[in-house]
Amino acid sequence: MVLSHGPEETDLTQPITLRGADSNCLKADFWEGEGDYLAILLHGGGQTRHSWRRATAALLSRGYAVLSYDARGHGDSEWIADGDYRYQAHGEDLRHICDGFAASKRIVLIGASMGGMAALYAAGHSKAHIAALVLVDIVPWPVQAGADSILAFMKAHGEGFESHADALQAVGQAFPDRQSGGNVARIARNLRKRENGRFYWHWDPRLLDHQGLAEAIVAEGWVERATSTFLGPTLVLKGAISDVIDEQGIARLRCEMPQLESRSIPGAGHMIVGDNNDAFNDAVAAFLDAHLDSAFPT
């Protein structure tokens, strides 16, 4: 297994390969830390592991080992033959990975949107020591209208794009209020060129059958077990201008997880890590410092 060391190497281009619950290939980056804590970073639907680069550097600087991977059907990871992209399937992949570290690491799960639901599932089902859980702008009961707007964008442009610049323009038109902007190089990492010469988003289109539906999350039947089983420190980070979760959903989760804390990230929408990364890193650091001993060996 290829490892890299240090925050200066967070642009690692040679991934390692993990196996998910169905023996599916998951492309990942891993950085060894100085102690026995491992932070596993789970991206949102339609994103890739590369969305965590600055968060990775911040965690490495605090002594954490870091693992981030492309979820099934995303990025460089394998597309699933039967199209199973339920939240539970993503959670089972993560549970399988966590169980592999059960003997050696105390694990912190940090998941955005879809990745947050996978993290919640694994926290309640893994035999590993899950030391803390951070849900990034997601609860099991999202605001339907906000979730639907993201789903609509992901379903658009099924015909692909003529160029990277065209894709960047489409993102700008769909999300004109985003503060973080974008560039062609960043967009290029999220596109794949097919034989017809056009560029398509990196994800398996079949995953959209399982995204953004609050009813689907609850219908899978695992939420109650996860929220009642995991008793460790739990944080919800809400984008201050996000339309995907609201205070009602956070309050409902707190009823099931009394240990739940929440913080609002100023100036951020649903894409907190991209919209206000410094505030995100500070909030995560403060939460972990308050509940966990130092990641550095004593």
Coordinates of C-alpha atoms in Angstrom, one line a residue:
M1 CA 0.0 0.0 0.0
V2 CA 1.4 3.4 -1.0
L3 CA 1.4 6.0 1.8
S4 CA 2.2 9.6 1.7
H5 CA 3.3 11.8 4.6
G6 CA 2.7 15.4 5.5
P7 CA 0.3 18.2 4.5
E8 CA 2.5 19.3 1.7
E9 CA 1.6 16.1 -0.1
T10 CA -2.2 16.4 0.0
D11 CA -2.2 16.6 -3.9
L12 CA -1.3 12.9 -4.0
T13 CA -2.0 11.5 -7.5
Q14 CA -1.3 7.8 -7.0
P15 CA -4.3 6.3 -5.1
I16 CA -4.4 3.2 -3.0
T17 CA -7.2 0.7 -3.5
L18 CA -9.6 -0.4 -0.8
R19 CA -12.4 -3.0 -1.0
G20 CA -16.0 -2.2 -0.1
A21 CA -18.7 -4.5 1.3
D22 CA -19.3 -6.1 -2.1
S23 CA -15.6 -6.5 -2.9
N24 CA -16.0 -3.3 -5.0
C25 CA -12.9 -1.3 -5.7
L26 CA -12.7 2.1 -3.9
K27 CA -9.8 4.4 -4.8
A28 CA -8.4 6.2 -1.8
D29 CA -5.7 8.4 -0.4
F30 CA -4.1 7.6 3.0
W31 CA -1.8 9.7 5.1
E32 CA -0.3 8.2 8.2
G33 CA -0.5 10.2 11.4
E34 CA 1.5 10.5 14.6
G35 CA -1.0 8.9 17.0
D36 CA -3.7 6.3 16.9
Y37 CA -6.6 8.5 15.6
L38 CA -7.7 8.1 12.1
A39 CA -10.0 10.7 10.4
I40 CA -12.1 9.2 7.6
L41 CA -13.5 11.8 5.2
L42 CA -16.6 11.0 3.2
H43 CA -17.5 13.3 0.3
G44 CA -21.0 14.2 -0.8
G45 CA -23.0 12.9 -3.8
G46 CA -21.4 14.0 -7.0
Q47 CA -18.1 14.9 -5.4
T48 CA -14.8 13.1 -5.0
R49 CA -12.1 12.5 -2.4
H50 CA -10.2 15.5 -3.7
S51 CA -12.8 17.9 -2.1
W52 CA -11.0 17.3 1.2
R53 CA -7.5 18.5 0.4
R54 CA -7.4 21.5 2.7
A55 CA -9.3 19.7 5.5
T56 CA -6.7 16.8 5.2
A57 CA -3.8 19.3 5.7
A58 CA -5.5 20.7 8.8
L59 CA -6.0 17.3 10.3
L60 CA -2.5 16.1 9.5
S61 CA -1.1 19.2 11.2
R62 CA -3.0 18.0 14.4
G63 CA -1.5 14.5 14.3
Y64 CA -4.4 12.6 12.8
A65 CA -4.0 10.0 10.2
V66 CA -6.4 10.7 7.3
L67 CA -8.2 8.5 4.8
S68 CA -10.4 9.8 2.1
Y69 CA -11.9 7.7 -0.7
D70 CA -14.1 8.0 -3.8
A71 CA -17.5 6.5 -2.9
R72 CA -18.9 3.7 -5.0
G73 CA -19.9 5.0 -8.4
H74 CA -17.9 8.2 -8.0
G75 CA -14.5 9.4 -9.2
D76 CA -12.1 6.6 -9.8
S77 CA -14.0 4.0 -7.8
E78 CA -15.9 1.1 -9.3
W79 CA -19.4 1.5 -10.7
I80 CA -21.7 -1.1 -9.1
A81 CA -23.0 -3.7 -11.5
D82 CA -26.5 -3.9 -10.0
G83 CA -26.7 -0.1 -9.4
D84 CA -27.0 -0.4 -5.6
Y85 CA -26.3 3.2 -4.4
R86 CA -28.6 3.2 -1.4
Y87 CA -27.3 5.1 1.6
Q88 CA -27.1 1.8 3.4
A89 CA -24.8 0.5 0.6
H90 CA -22.5 3.4 1.0
G91 CA -22.6 2.9 4.8
E92 CA -21.8 -0.8 4.4
D93 CA -18.7 0.1 2.4
L94 CA -17.6 2.4 5.2
R95 CA -18.4 -0.1 8.0
H96 CA -16.3 -2.6 6.1
I97 CA -13.4 -0.1 6.0
C98 CA -13.8 0.9 9.7
D99 CA -13.8 -2.8 10.8
G100 CA -10.5 -3.2 9.1
F101 CA -9.0 -0.6 11.4
A102 CA -10.8 -1.9 14.5
A103 CA -7.6 -3.3 16.1
S104 CA -5.3 -0.3 15.4
K105 CA -7.2 3.0 15.2
R106 CA -9.7 5.2 17.0
I107 CA -11.8 6.6 14.2
V108 CA -13.3 10.0 13.6
L109 CA -15.9 10.0 10.8
I110 CA -16.5 13.3 9.0
G111 CA -19.1 13.1 6.2
A112 CA -20.7 15.6 4.0
S113 CA -24.3 15.1 2.7
M114 CA -24.4 11.6 1.3
G115 CA -21.1 10.9 3.1
G116 CA -22.6 12.1 6.3
M117 CA -25.4 9.5 6.0
A118 CA -22.8 6.8 5.3
A119 CA -20.9 8.0 8.4
L120 CA -24.0 7.9 10.6
Y121 CA -24.8 4.3 9.4
A122 CA -21.2 3.1 10.1
A123 CA -21.1 4.8 13.5
G124 CA -24.1 2.7 14.5
H125 CA -23.1 -0.6 12.9
S126 CA -19.3 -0.9 12.9
K127 CA -17.4 -2.9 15.5
A128 CA -14.5 -0.4 15.4
H129 CA -14.0 2.3 18.0
I130 CA -15.8 5.3 16.5
A131 CA -14.5 8.2 18.7
A132 CA -16.5 11.0 17.1
L133 CA -18.9 11.8 14.3
V134 CA -19.2 15.0 12.3
L135 CA -22.2 15.5 9.9
V136 CA -21.6 18.2 7.4
D137 CA -24.9 19.9 6.4
I138 CA -26.9 16.8 6.6
V139 CA -29.5 15.1 8.9
P140 CA -31.7 12.2 8.1
W141 CA -34.6 14.6 7.3
P142 CA -33.3 17.2 4.9
V143 CA -35.4 20.0 3.5
Q144 CA -36.9 18.5 0.4
A145 CA -36.9 21.6 -1.8
G146 CA -33.2 22.2 -1.2
A147 CA -32.3 18.5 -1.8
D148 CA -34.4 18.5 -4.9
S149 CA -32.5 21.5 -6.4
I150 CA -29.2 19.7 -6.1
L151 CA -30.7 16.5 -7.6
A152 CA -32.1 18.5 -10.5
F153 CA -28.6 19.9 -11.3
M154 CA -27.0 16.4 -11.1
K155 CA -29.6 15.0 -13.5
A156 CA -29.2 17.9 -16.0
H157 CA -26.7 17.8 -18.9
G158 CA -27.1 14.0 -19.5
E159 CA -25.8 14.8 -23.0
G160 CA -22.4 15.9 -21.5
F161 CA -20.4 19.0 -22.3
E162 CA -18.3 20.0 -25.3
S163 CA -15.5 21.3 -23.1
H164 CA -14.4 21.8 -19.5
A165 CA -15.3 25.5 -19.9
D166 CA -18.9 24.6 -20.8
A167 CA -19.2 22.5 -17.6
L168 CA -17.8 25.4 -15.5
Q169 CA -20.4 27.7 -17.1
A170 CA -23.2 25.3 -16.2
V171 CA -22.1 25.2 -12.6
G172 CA -21.9 29.0 -12.4
Q173 CA -25.4 29.3 -13.8
A174 CA -26.9 26.7 -11.4
F175 CA -25.2 28.1 -8.3
P176 CA -24.7 31.9 -8.9
D177 CA -24.4 32.7 -5.2
R178 CA -21.5 30.5 -4.4
Q179 CA -18.7 32.5 -2.9
S180 CA -15.9 30.1 -3.7
G181 CA -16.1 30.3 -7.4
G182 CA -14.4 27.7 -9.6
N183 CA -11.8 27.1 -12.3
V184 CA -11.4 24.9 -15.3
A185 CA -8.7 22.8 -13.7
R186 CA -11.0 22.0 -10.7
I187 CA -13.9 21.1 -13.0
A188 CA -11.7 18.9 -15.1
R189 CA -11.1 16.6 -12.2
N190 CA -14.8 15.9 -12.1
L191 CA -15.3 15.1 -15.8
R192 CA -14.5 12.0 -17.9
K193 CA -14.1 12.1 -21.7
R194 CA -15.9 9.4 -23.5
E195 CA -15.4 7.9 -27.0
N196 CA -17.7 10.5 -28.6
G197 CA -15.3 13.3 -27.5
R198 CA -17.8 14.8 -25.0
F199 CA -17.2 15.3 -21.3
Y200 CA -19.4 13.8 -18.7
W201 CA -19.6 14.0 -14.9
H202 CA -17.6 11.3 -13.2
W203 CA -20.4 9.6 -11.4
D204 CA -22.6 6.6 -12.4
P205 CA -25.9 8.2 -13.5
R206 CA -27.8 5.4 -11.7
L207 CA -26.8 6.7 -8.3
L208 CA -29.3 9.5 -8.9
D209 CA -32.1 7.1 -8.2
H210 CA -31.0 7.1 -4.6
Q211 CA -30.0 10.7 -3.9
G212 CA -31.7 13.6 -2.2
L213 CA -34.9 11.9 -1.0
A214 CA -35.6 12.2 2.7
E215 CA -38.2 9.4 2.4
A216 CA -35.6 7.1 1.0
I217 CA -33.2 7.6 3.9
V218 CA -35.9 6.8 6.5
A219 CA -37.4 4.0 4.4
E220 CA -34.2 2.0 4.4
G221 CA -34.9 1.4 8.1
W222 CA -31.4 1.9 9.7
V223 CA -31.6 5.4 11.0
E224 CA -33.2 4.5 14.4
R225 CA -30.6 1.8 15.1
A226 CA -27.7 4.1 14.2
T227 CA -28.9 7.0 16.3
S228 CA -29.7 4.9 19.3
T229 CA -26.5 2.8 19.1
F230 CA -23.9 5.5 18.7
L231 CA -23.5 7.4 21.9
G232 CA -20.2 9.2 21.2
P233 CA -19.6 12.9 20.5
T234 CA -21.6 14.1 17.5
L235 CA -21.6 17.4 15.7
V236 CA -23.8 18.8 12.9
L237 CA -22.2 21.7 10.9
K238 CA -24.9 23.7 9.1
G239 CA -24.2 26.1 6.3
A240 CA -25.7 29.4 7.5
I241 CA -27.3 29.9 4.1
S242 CA -27.9 26.3 3.3
D243 CA -31.4 25.3 2.0
V244 CA -30.7 21.6 2.5
I245 CA -31.1 21.3 6.3
D246 CA -32.9 23.4 8.9
E247 CA -33.1 23.9 12.6
Q248 CA -36.2 21.6 12.8
G249 CA -34.2 18.7 11.3
I250 CA -31.3 19.3 13.7
A251 CA -33.7 19.4 16.7
R252 CA -35.3 16.2 15.6
L253 CA -31.9 14.5 15.4
R254 CA -31.0 15.9 18.9
C255 CA -34.2 14.2 20.2
E256 CA -32.7 10.9 19.1
M257 CA -29.1 11.8 19.9
P258 CA -29.0 13.9 23.1
Q259 CA -25.3 14.3 22.8
L260 CA -25.7 16.2 19.5
E261 CA -24.0 19.6 19.1
S262 CA -24.5 21.9 16.2
R263 CA -22.7 25.0 14.8
S264 CA -23.6 27.3 11.9
I265 CA -20.8 28.1 9.4
P266 CA -21.1 31.8 8.3
G267 CA -21.3 32.5 4.6
A268 CA -21.6 28.9 3.7
G269 CA -24.3 27.0 1.8
H270 CA -24.6 23.3 1.5
M271 CA -21.1 23.0 0.2
I272 CA -19.5 24.1 3.5
V273 CA -16.0 22.8 2.8
G274 CA -15.8 24.8 -0.5
D275 CA -17.6 27.9 0.7
N276 CA -15.8 28.6 4.0
N277 CA -13.1 26.0 4.5
D278 CA -11.2 27.9 7.3
A279 CA -14.3 28.2 9.4
F280 CA -15.1 24.5 8.8
N281 CA -11.6 23.5 9.8
D282 CA -11.8 25.6 13.0
A283 CA -15.1 24.2 14.0
V284 CA -14.0 20.6 13.5
A285 CA -10.7 21.3 15.4
A286 CA -12.6 22.9 18.4
F287 CA -15.1 20.0 18.5
L288 CA -12.4 17.3 18.5
D289 CA -10.2 19.2 21.0
A290 CA -13.2 19.4 23.4
H291 CA -14.0 15.7 23.3
L292 CA -10.8 13.7 22.4
D293 CA -7.4 13.6 23.8
S294 CA -4.5 14.8 21.7
A295 CA -3.8 12.9 18.5
F296 CA -0.1 13.3 19.1
P297 CA 1.5 10.5 21.0
T298 CA 2.5 11.2 24.6

